[in-house]
Short mmCIF file of C-alpha atoms and ligand atoms in Angstrom, two decimals:
data_model
loop_
_atom_site.label_atom_id
_atom_site.label_comp_id
_atom_site.label_asym_id
_atom_site.label_seq_id
_atom_site.Cartn_x
_atom_site.Cartn_y
_atom_site.Cartn_z
CA MET G 263 88.04 111.82 104.92
CA ILE G 264 86.66 115.41 102.89
CA PRO G 265 83.60 116.72 103.46
CA LEU G 266 81.24 115.54 100.57
CA THR G 267 77.45 115.72 100.49
CA LEU G 268 74.94 112.56 99.78
CA ALA G 269 74.72 113.78 96.58
CA GLU G 270 78.87 113.70 95.82
CA VAL G 271 78.99 110.72 97.67
CA ALA G 272 76.44 108.83 95.56
CA ALA G 273 77.45 110.55 92.02
CA ALA G 274 81.54 109.15 93.62
CA VAL G 275 79.84 105.48 93.92
CA ASP G 276 77.63 105.23 90.75
CA GLY G 277 74.50 104.77 93.26
CA ARG G 278 71.28 106.19 93.84
CA LEU G 279 69.92 108.13 96.89
CA ALA G 280 66.96 106.43 99.32
CA GLY G 281 65.26 108.25 102.10
CA ALA G 282 68.10 110.62 101.89
CA ASP G 283 68.85 114.42 102.08
CA PRO G 284 71.50 115.10 98.76
CA ASP G 285 72.21 117.88 100.52
CA ALA G 286 73.62 116.51 103.98
CA ARG G 287 77.28 116.53 104.26
CA VAL G 288 79.42 113.26 105.77
CA THR G 289 81.96 115.27 107.98
CA GLY G 290 83.39 112.25 109.93
CA THR G 291 85.04 108.86 109.54
CA VAL G 292 83.33 106.07 106.95
CA GLU G 293 83.23 102.69 108.65
CA PHE G 294 82.22 99.26 108.51
CA ASP G 295 82.05 98.28 111.91
CA SER G 296 78.88 99.92 113.22
CA ARG G 297 80.94 100.24 116.95
CA LYS G 298 83.12 102.72 115.57
CA VAL G 299 80.69 104.96 113.56
CA ALA G 300 80.58 108.76 115.29
CA ALA G 301 78.52 111.46 114.17
CA GLY G 302 78.85 112.57 110.76
CA GLY G 303 80.07 109.72 109.80
CA LEU G 304 78.87 107.03 106.79
CA PHE G 305 78.40 103.54 107.59
CA VAL G 306 79.40 100.53 104.94
CA ALA G 307 76.70 97.59 105.38
CA PHE G 308 78.28 94.43 103.99
CA PRO G 309 76.33 91.99 103.06
CA GLY G 310 77.62 88.73 105.44
CA GLU G 311 77.26 85.18 105.27
CA ARG G 312 77.20 85.35 109.19
CA VAL G 313 76.35 89.10 109.85
CA ASP G 314 74.41 91.14 107.51
CA GLY G 315 76.12 94.80 108.00
CA HIS G 316 72.20 96.03 106.77
CA ASP G 317 70.79 94.64 110.54
CA TYR G 318 73.27 96.98 112.19
CA ALA G 319 71.93 100.09 109.99
CA ALA G 320 69.51 101.43 111.91
CA GLY G 321 72.02 101.67 114.95
CA ALA G 322 74.44 103.23 113.09
CA VAL G 323 71.83 106.08 112.35
CA GLU G 324 71.03 105.96 115.97
CA ALA G 325 75.08 106.17 116.93
CA GLY G 326 75.43 109.49 114.15
CA ALA G 327 75.78 108.43 110.76
CA VAL G 328 74.20 110.19 107.69
CA ALA G 329 73.65 107.87 105.78
CA VAL G 330 74.53 104.70 105.26
CA LEU G 331 76.11 102.99 101.89
CA GLY G 332 74.65 99.58 101.49
CA THR G 333 72.98 97.32 98.98
CA ARG G 334 69.26 97.34 99.84
CA GLU G 335 67.15 100.03 101.61
CA VAL G 336 66.25 99.32 105.54
CA PRO G 337 62.97 101.06 106.49
CA GLY G 338 63.53 104.21 107.39
CA VAL G 339 67.25 104.75 107.34
CA PRO G 340 68.65 107.46 104.72
CA MET G 341 70.37 104.84 101.85
CA VAL G 342 73.21 105.49 99.60
CA LEU G 343 72.18 102.45 97.20
CA VAL G 344 74.47 100.42 95.20
CA ASP G 345 75.26 97.05 93.71
CA ASP G 346 78.54 96.02 95.31
CA ALA G 347 79.31 98.02 98.48
CA LEU G 348 83.33 97.03 98.20
CA ASP G 349 83.41 98.56 94.84
CA ALA G 350 81.61 101.23 96.15
CA MET G 351 84.09 101.93 98.68
CA GLY G 352 86.71 101.82 96.10
CA ARG G 353 85.43 103.87 94.07
CA LEU G 354 84.62 106.56 97.09
CA ALA G 355 88.54 106.37 98.11
CA ARG G 356 89.44 106.74 94.56
CA ALA G 357 86.97 110.08 94.58
CA VAL G 358 88.43 111.23 97.92
CA VAL G 359 92.41 110.63 97.18
CA ASP G 360 91.68 112.15 93.62
CA ARG G 361 90.00 115.51 95.31
CA LEU G 362 93.76 115.69 97.43
CA PRO G 363 96.21 117.22 94.69
CA ALA G 364 98.45 117.84 97.29
CA LEU G 365 98.74 114.00 98.68
CA THR G 366 101.44 112.15 98.03
CA VAL G 367 100.52 108.15 97.66
CA ILE G 368 103.49 105.70 98.51
CA GLY G 369 102.43 102.03 97.29
CA LEU G 370 104.50 98.99 98.44
CA THR G 371 104.52 95.44 97.15
CA GLY G 372 107.32 92.39 97.82
CA SER G 373 106.57 89.15 98.97
CA SER G 374 108.63 89.80 102.06
CA GLY G 375 108.53 92.95 104.79
CA LYS G 376 106.07 95.22 103.10
CA THR G 377 104.07 95.80 106.56
CA THR G 378 107.77 96.14 108.12
CA THR G 379 108.96 98.61 105.48
CA LYS G 380 105.36 100.56 105.14
CA ASP G 381 105.84 101.50 108.92
CA LEU G 382 109.67 102.35 107.95
CA ILE G 383 108.20 104.67 105.32
CA ALA G 384 105.83 106.14 107.56
CA GLN G 385 107.78 106.75 110.38
CA LEU G 386 110.25 108.86 108.21
CA ALA G 387 107.06 110.59 105.97
CA VAL G 388 105.75 112.07 109.18
CA ARG G 389 108.64 114.06 110.09
CA LEU G 390 107.60 116.03 106.87
CA GLY G 391 104.16 116.30 107.00
CA PRO G 392 100.79 114.09 108.34
CA THR G 393 101.18 110.54 107.29
CA VAL G 394 98.26 108.25 106.88
CA ALA G 395 99.50 104.55 107.13
CA PRO G 396 97.15 101.28 107.79
CA PRO G 397 98.22 99.53 111.00
CA GLY G 398 99.39 96.14 110.21
CA SER G 399 98.56 94.22 107.28
CA PHE G 400 95.41 95.77 105.88
CA ASN G 401 96.30 95.38 102.26
CA ASN G 402 93.29 94.10 100.72
CA GLU G 403 90.31 95.59 98.48
CA LEU G 404 88.47 96.87 102.26
CA GLY G 405 91.62 97.80 103.91
CA HIS G 406 93.00 99.66 100.80
CA PRO G 407 89.24 102.31 100.42
CA TYR G 408 89.42 102.24 104.16
CA THR G 409 92.74 103.43 104.84
CA ALA G 410 92.88 105.99 101.72
CA LEU G 411 89.23 107.45 103.07
CA GLN G 412 91.06 108.39 106.35
CA ALA G 413 93.07 111.43 104.53
CA THR G 414 91.78 114.85 104.75
CA PRO G 415 93.22 118.23 103.35
CA GLU G 416 96.07 118.35 105.73
CA THR G 417 97.10 114.93 104.53
CA ARG G 418 100.76 114.79 102.92
CA TYR G 419 101.97 111.09 102.88
CA LEU G 420 99.61 108.04 102.18
CA VAL G 421 101.46 104.49 103.04
CA MET G 422 99.93 101.63 101.40
CA GLU G 423 101.01 97.92 101.54
CA LYS G 424 99.76 96.54 98.37
CA GLY G 425 99.08 92.32 98.86
CA ALA G 426 99.23 90.58 95.55
CA ARG G 427 97.31 87.48 95.60
CA GLY G 428 96.98 87.11 91.40
CA VAL G 429 97.72 88.94 88.23
CA GLY G 430 95.41 91.64 88.48
CA HIS G 431 95.21 92.45 91.84
CA VAL G 432 97.52 95.20 92.49
CA ARG G 433 96.40 96.89 89.21
CA TYR G 434 92.76 96.89 90.70
CA LEU G 435 94.15 98.07 94.14
CA CYS G 436 95.99 100.84 92.14
CA ASP G 437 93.03 102.32 90.53
CA VAL G 438 91.59 102.49 93.80
CA VAL G 439 94.61 104.21 95.03
CA PRO G 440 97.15 105.32 92.20
CA PRO G 441 100.74 105.33 93.70
CA ARG G 442 102.98 108.38 93.13
CA ILE G 443 105.72 106.21 94.17
CA SER G 444 105.99 102.85 93.89
CA VAL G 445 108.31 100.57 95.93
CA VAL G 446 109.19 96.65 95.41
CA LEU G 447 111.00 95.00 97.51
CA ASN G 448 111.60 91.43 96.45
CA VAL G 449 109.92 88.37 94.75
CA GLY G 450 109.96 85.20 96.47
CA VAL G 451 107.87 82.07 96.70
CA ALA G 452 105.72 83.62 99.51
CA HIS G 453 102.23 82.74 98.20
CA LEU G 454 103.64 80.67 95.42
CA GLY G 455 100.65 78.11 95.59
CA GLU G 456 98.13 81.16 94.67
CA PHE G 457 100.18 81.78 91.60
CA GLY G 458 102.09 78.70 90.10
CA SER G 459 105.28 80.47 89.29
CA VAL G 460 108.00 82.96 90.71
CA GLU G 461 107.71 84.66 87.40
CA THR G 462 103.80 84.87 87.24
CA ILE G 463 104.63 86.31 91.02
CA ALA G 464 107.07 88.85 89.34
CA LEU G 465 104.47 89.50 86.91
CA ALA G 466 101.78 90.35 89.66
CA LYS G 467 104.51 93.00 91.41
CA GLY G 468 105.39 94.76 88.72
CA GLU G 469 101.89 95.76 88.50
CA LEU G 470 102.99 98.42 90.77
CA VAL G 471 105.06 100.31 89.06
CA GLU G 472 103.22 99.83 85.42
CA ALA G 473 100.41 102.07 87.39
CA LEU G 474 102.70 105.13 88.14
CA PRO G 475 101.74 108.39 86.37
CA ALA G 476 105.33 109.68 84.03
CA ASP G 477 105.96 112.07 86.73
CA GLY G 478 105.60 109.35 89.19
CA LEU G 479 108.90 107.50 90.82
CA ALA G 480 109.85 103.75 91.19
CA VAL G 481 111.79 102.95 94.03
CA LEU G 482 113.68 99.54 93.31
CA ASN G 483 115.40 96.57 94.74
CA ALA G 484 118.68 96.73 92.97
CA ASP G 485 119.80 93.67 94.83
CA ASP G 486 116.88 91.20 93.55
CA PRO G 487 117.22 90.86 89.44
CA ARG G 488 112.98 90.13 89.07
CA VAL G 489 112.86 93.53 91.09
CA ASP G 490 115.65 95.77 89.00
CA ALA G 491 114.24 94.22 85.69
CA MET G 492 110.50 95.78 86.88
CA ALA G 493 112.31 99.36 85.59
CA SER G 494 111.61 98.28 81.62
CA ARG G 495 108.12 98.36 82.54
CA THR G 496 107.41 101.77 83.76
CA GLY G 497 107.71 105.12 81.94
CA ALA G 498 108.44 106.78 85.18
CA ARG G 499 112.02 107.54 86.99
CA VAL G 500 113.59 105.13 88.41
CA VAL G 501 115.59 104.81 92.09
CA ARG G 502 117.72 101.89 92.86
CA TYR G 503 118.49 100.73 96.39
CA GLY G 504 120.46 97.83 97.56
CA GLU G 505 123.77 96.97 98.36
CA SER G 506 124.52 96.22 94.90
CA GLU G 507 127.28 99.08 93.02
CA ARG G 508 123.93 99.83 90.63
CA ALA G 509 122.08 101.21 93.39
CA ASP G 510 122.00 104.80 93.97
CA VAL G 511 121.30 104.94 97.62
CA ARG G 512 123.03 102.14 99.07
CA ALA G 513 124.17 100.06 102.44
CA VAL G 514 127.95 99.71 102.63
CA ASP G 515 130.19 97.96 105.27
CA VAL G 516 127.42 96.19 106.99
CA THR G 517 127.54 94.72 110.38
CA LEU G 518 125.87 93.27 112.82
CA ASP G 519 125.93 93.67 116.52
CA GLY G 520 125.18 91.49 119.03
CA ARG G 521 122.03 91.34 119.37
CA GLY G 522 121.16 91.06 115.30
CA ARG G 523 121.10 94.75 114.93
CA PRO G 524 122.70 95.97 112.05
CA SER G 525 125.15 99.54 111.25
CA TYR G 526 126.23 100.30 107.89
CA THR G 527 127.38 103.65 105.91
CA LEU G 528 124.14 105.28 103.87
CA VAL G 529 126.01 106.24 100.58
CA THR G 530 123.45 108.73 98.58
CA PRO G 531 124.19 110.74 95.50
CA GLU G 532 124.61 113.86 98.24
CA GLY G 533 126.87 112.15 100.42
CA SER G 534 127.20 109.45 102.75
CA ALA G 535 126.51 109.18 106.69
CA PRO G 536 126.92 106.15 109.17
CA VAL G 537 123.76 104.33 110.27
CA ARG G 538 123.13 102.08 113.20
CA LEU G 539 119.43 100.75 113.58
CA GLY G 540 117.35 99.26 116.53
CA LEU G 541 115.74 96.81 114.45
CA THR G 542 117.26 93.21 114.92
CA GLY G 543 118.01 91.37 111.62
CA ARG G 544 119.92 91.44 108.48
CA HIS G 545 116.77 92.00 106.32
CA GLN G 546 116.57 95.03 108.14
CA VAL G 547 119.29 96.78 106.10
CA SER G 548 117.40 96.26 102.87
CA ASN G 549 114.01 97.34 104.28
CA SER G 550 115.35 100.63 105.59
CA LEU G 551 117.49 100.92 102.15
CA ALA G 552 113.89 101.45 100.98
CA ALA G 553 112.44 103.75 103.35
CA ALA G 554 115.81 105.30 103.19
CA ALA G 555 115.16 105.83 99.12
CA VAL G 556 111.40 107.17 99.63
CA GLY G 557 112.62 109.57 102.76
CA ARG G 558 115.13 111.15 100.71
CA GLU G 559 112.82 111.61 97.55
CA LEU G 560 110.35 113.31 99.66
CA GLY G 561 113.00 115.78 100.45
CA LEU G 562 114.70 114.80 104.12
CA PRO G 563 117.99 116.31 103.87
CA LEU G 564 120.76 113.27 104.50
CA PRO G 565 122.04 114.21 108.04
CA ASP G 566 118.23 114.53 108.67
CA LEU G 567 117.73 110.89 107.14
CA ALA G 568 120.11 109.21 108.95
CA ALA G 569 119.54 110.73 112.43
CA ALA G 570 115.54 109.13 111.54
CA LEU G 571 116.48 105.79 110.15
CA ASN G 572 118.38 105.10 113.76
CA GLU G 573 115.52 106.06 115.02
CA LEU G 574 113.70 104.16 113.61
CA GLY G 575 111.16 101.76 115.62
CA LEU G 576 109.04 98.53 115.34
CA VAL G 577 105.38 99.18 114.75
CA SER G 578 103.46 96.20 113.97
CA THR G 579 104.04 93.42 115.94
CA ARG G 580 105.40 89.63 116.17
CA ARG G 581 107.55 90.55 113.11
CA MET G 582 110.98 90.05 114.94
CA ASP G 583 109.83 91.81 117.92
CA VAL G 584 113.08 91.07 120.56
CA VAL G 585 111.77 90.63 124.51
CA GLU G 586 114.52 90.41 126.88
CA ARG G 587 113.18 88.26 129.84
CA PRO G 588 113.77 89.51 133.16
CA ASP G 589 115.09 86.07 133.49
CA GLY G 590 117.80 86.27 131.11
CA VAL G 591 116.25 84.66 128.22
CA THR G 592 115.51 86.69 125.00
CA LEU G 593 112.01 85.37 123.07
CA ILE G 594 112.06 86.51 119.16
CA ASP G 595 108.37 86.86 118.42
CA ASP G 596 108.30 86.44 114.68
CA SER G 597 105.05 84.55 114.59
CA TYR G 598 103.12 86.97 112.77
CA ASN G 599 103.31 84.52 109.30
CA ALA G 600 106.12 82.68 107.51
CA ASN G 601 107.56 81.64 104.41
CA PRO G 602 111.01 80.24 103.58
CA ALA G 603 112.78 83.66 102.50
CA SER G 604 111.39 85.06 105.54
CA THR G 605 112.49 82.31 107.76
CA GLY G 606 115.54 82.09 106.43
CA VAL G 607 116.46 85.88 107.03
CA ALA G 608 115.25 85.19 111.00
CA LEU G 609 117.18 81.94 111.47
CA ARG G 610 119.87 84.31 110.06
CA ALA G 611 119.01 86.65 113.17
CA LEU G 612 118.56 84.03 115.35
CA ALA G 613 122.25 82.55 114.75
CA SER G 614 123.73 86.34 114.63
CA MET G 615 122.77 86.67 118.46
CA ARG G 616 123.77 83.82 119.80
CA GLY G 617 125.12 84.87 123.55
CA GLU G 618 126.38 82.93 126.66
CA GLY G 619 123.32 80.50 126.03
CA ARG G 620 122.01 78.27 123.22
CA THR G 621 119.98 78.98 120.49
CA VAL G 622 115.99 77.68 119.76
CA ALA G 623 113.98 78.01 116.52
CA VAL G 624 110.66 76.87 117.39
CA LEU G 625 109.13 76.81 113.61
CA GLY G 626 105.45 75.98 112.58
CA TYR G 627 104.04 75.37 109.17
CA MET G 628 104.42 77.58 106.59
CA ALA G 629 100.75 78.03 104.79
CA GLU G 630 100.50 78.74 101.16
CA LEU G 631 103.70 77.55 99.18
CA GLY G 632 102.05 74.99 96.74
CA ASP G 633 103.87 72.70 94.90
CA PHE G 634 106.84 74.12 96.94
CA GLU G 635 105.34 73.63 99.81
CA ARG G 636 107.61 70.08 100.97
CA GLU G 637 110.54 71.55 99.24
CA GLY G 638 110.28 75.03 101.09
CA HIS G 639 109.88 72.93 104.67
CA GLN G 640 112.62 70.70 104.02
CA GLN G 641 115.11 73.94 103.44
CA VAL G 642 114.37 75.67 106.20
CA GLY G 643 114.98 72.75 108.39
CA ARG G 644 118.23 71.92 106.83
CA LEU G 645 119.55 76.17 106.96
CA ALA G 646 118.25 75.83 110.59
CA ALA G 647 120.85 72.87 110.76
CA GLU G 648 123.65 74.45 108.61
CA LEU G 649 123.14 77.91 111.06
CA GLY G 650 124.34 75.88 113.76
CA VAL G 651 120.75 76.33 115.62
CA ASP G 652 121.22 74.43 119.19
CA ARG G 653 117.78 72.95 119.14
CA LEU G 654 114.96 72.81 116.99
CA LEU G 655 111.41 72.43 117.79
CA VAL G 656 108.79 71.55 115.10
CA VAL G 657 105.47 72.62 115.85
CA GLY G 658 102.65 70.35 114.30
CA GLU G 659 102.86 67.25 111.87
CA PRO G 660 102.37 69.44 108.76
CA ALA G 661 105.62 71.08 109.38
CA ALA G 662 107.66 67.33 109.22
CA PRO G 663 109.71 68.10 106.77
CA ILE G 664 111.50 70.82 108.64
CA HIS G 665 112.42 68.28 110.77
CA GLU G 666 112.98 66.12 108.02
CA GLY G 667 115.57 68.77 106.46
CA ALA G 668 117.02 69.66 109.71
CA THR G 669 118.19 65.75 110.67
CA ALA G 670 119.12 64.98 106.89
CA VAL G 671 122.24 67.02 108.08
CA GLY G 672 125.20 64.97 108.74
CA ASN G 673 127.49 67.13 111.14
CA TRP G 674 125.13 68.99 112.95
CA GLY G 675 125.40 69.65 116.70
CA GLY G 676 122.31 70.52 117.52
CA GLU G 677 118.77 68.11 117.72
CA SER G 678 115.75 68.48 116.42
CA VAL G 679 112.04 67.26 117.65
CA LEU G 680 108.80 67.02 115.89
CA LEU G 681 106.06 67.93 118.35
CA THR G 682 102.49 67.49 117.92
CA ASP G 683 100.88 71.28 118.88
CA GLN G 684 101.96 74.27 120.38
CA ALA G 685 100.82 72.87 124.04
CA ALA G 686 103.46 70.49 123.71
CA ALA G 687 105.95 73.09 122.27
CA VAL G 688 105.67 75.58 125.17
CA GLU G 689 106.28 72.59 128.08
CA VAL G 690 109.47 71.81 126.34
CA LEU G 691 110.67 74.65 126.23
CA ARG G 692 109.51 76.12 130.21
CA SER G 693 111.75 72.50 131.05
CA GLU G 694 114.67 73.10 129.12
CA LEU G 695 115.03 77.80 128.67
CA ARG G 696 117.90 78.91 130.57
CA PRO G 697 119.39 82.35 130.88
CA GLY G 698 121.25 83.06 128.13
CA ASP G 699 119.07 81.17 125.43
CA VAL G 700 117.59 82.83 122.77
CA VAL G 701 114.15 81.25 121.09
CA LEU G 702 112.84 82.35 117.88
CA VAL G 703 108.99 81.77 117.41
CA LYS G 704 107.83 81.94 113.87
CA GLY G 705 104.73 80.47 111.71
CA SER G 706 101.85 80.93 109.49
CA ARG G 707 98.17 79.63 109.99
CA TYR G 708 99.35 77.41 113.02
CA ARG G 709 98.73 79.33 115.56
CA THR G 710 102.35 79.48 116.21
CA TRP G 711 101.81 82.87 118.58
CA GLU G 712 100.69 81.05 121.09
CA VAL G 713 103.57 79.67 121.75
CA ALA G 714 105.06 83.08 121.62
CA ASP G 715 102.55 84.28 123.79
CA ALA G 716 103.27 81.87 127.05
CA LEU G 717 106.72 82.60 126.83
CA ARG G 718 105.73 86.39 126.81
CA ALA G 719 103.95 85.62 129.93
CA ASP G 720 106.38 83.71 131.48
CA ALA G 721 108.01 86.90 131.38
CA GLY G 722 105.72 88.32 134.26
P1 LIG B 287 102.45 89.87 104.54
O1 LIG B 287 102.32 89.11 103.21
O2 LIG B 287 102.02 88.64 105.15
O3 LIG B 287 101.54 90.93 104.80
P2 LIG B 287 104.41 90.94 104.83
O4 LIG B 287 105.08 91.50 103.30
O5 LIG B 287 103.70 92.56 105.06
O6 LIG B 287 103.77 89.74 105.09
P3 LIG B 287 106.18 92.02 107.24
O7 LIG B 287 104.94 91.52 108.13
O8 LIG B 287 106.56 92.93 107.27
O9 LIG B 287 105.80 91.32 105.37
O10 LIG B 287 106.95 90.57 107.62
C1 LIG B 287 107.14 89.40 107.91
C2 LIG B 287 108.35 88.58 108.29
O11 LIG B 287 109.32 88.73 106.94
C3 LIG B 287 109.27 89.38 109.22
O12 LIG B 287 109.00 89.34 110.44
C4 LIG B 287 110.85 88.87 108.36
O13 LIG B 287 110.69 87.44 109.33
C5 LIG B 287 110.66 88.51 107.51
N1 LIG B 287 111.04 89.65 106.36
C6 LIG B 287 110.90 91.45 106.74
N2 LIG B 287 111.41 91.75 105.71
C7 LIG B 287 111.89 91.03 105.00
C8 LIG B 287 112.95 91.09 103.83
N3 LIG B 287 112.96 91.96 103.17
N4 LIG B 287 113.25 90.18 102.87
C9 LIG B 287 112.96 88.44 103.80
N5 LIG B 287 112.05 88.59 104.94
C10 LIG B 287 111.60 89.46 104.90
MG1 LIG B 288 101.96 92.27 105.48
#
């Protein structure tokens, strides 16, 4: 954070000091987990159903917190009192960001690939200056201000994933941390259950470009018509990326190597350069182009940009995480989350990685699909069969339509089984896997990662 007096903190959050010295300065970090509090920090006490942060207020002060931001007084503890601690954290983050004029905030949203692309952008930005980006998917009302509060006067770039849970949600997150560069990746059926229609999803995601100032920049995926159309929702400058000819930052001549890693020629207004990604999956072409468009805008010259793209690595785990086991089995751990679009790209990557052995897909339930649930699962099963995946293990009854979809494909040479749970899948895999086999593990909310963990453990 930047050093603020408690009087400044109270003013920023519309709060009132109780038992606190207005001139005392917060010089450390803002934490809501009292175990992370260090000298000079500020502890935020959230009232919880099971655990109430206020119970840890005294401990936080003992650990060095200058004061506690909370909703009720705690005897002997210097407090900044507010009505709503989450809202207050958002206001504090906004106050801090507003006091950092040299900071460029990059926000991104989309149905799939937010965390991956956030990590890619951060890897490019850090070459130009100190960068703050949250770990993993820390993208909600809490993760947002928490991450922004880590910015200091030295920070040049703040990269934020904005998850949209409904109309107005991204707008709220943009009020907390206003973006200067807004990146929209794609509009798919992820979280359809919460939105009702794809049009509403597009409406919600477009709030990210609506929030731009006149001198901001919208970075839009030219290959997704719903994203491309968002140009009309902002007065800011627009840069497009993609494989389409409309794109300013383009990939042409895309190929995949035997391990599913894409190569392409990066074409920009400044010229072109060859790119060879170390990341797995065709979809990384799109994600890396989004990052390239931002990196170019931040000032990376083309040769440096191409070199940086070649060095991009995976930061957040369980997202197309490729593990080569010593026994010759390759695991693709994509078990962090799943929806039909992301499962589609993962299955395509699997199919492109076929080696000496077989391709095996272990697929679990995909959450949050609403009315599209049955159809979405069936589609994924059909695709697995159409791509010629050799073995499909469908994990758990809720995912059964995947099995139905696959077995309905007439001329498929592979085989699908519906298994009761993760343990059953691990058992089948342990008895069947041979050197040369490539296994994809993917699902959401159904602990599919337990299968991936077992396969990793087997690697020793
Ligand atoms: P969440 O909404 O759960 O936070 P996210 O948008 O942050 O998801 P990631 O965690 O980056 O997405 O990626 C999840 C999975 O989506 C990846 O493992 C991959 O299978 C798939 N994916 C990543 N990028 C794309 C893309 N551009 N298009 C389609 N699928 C993608
Ligand atoms: Mg995410």
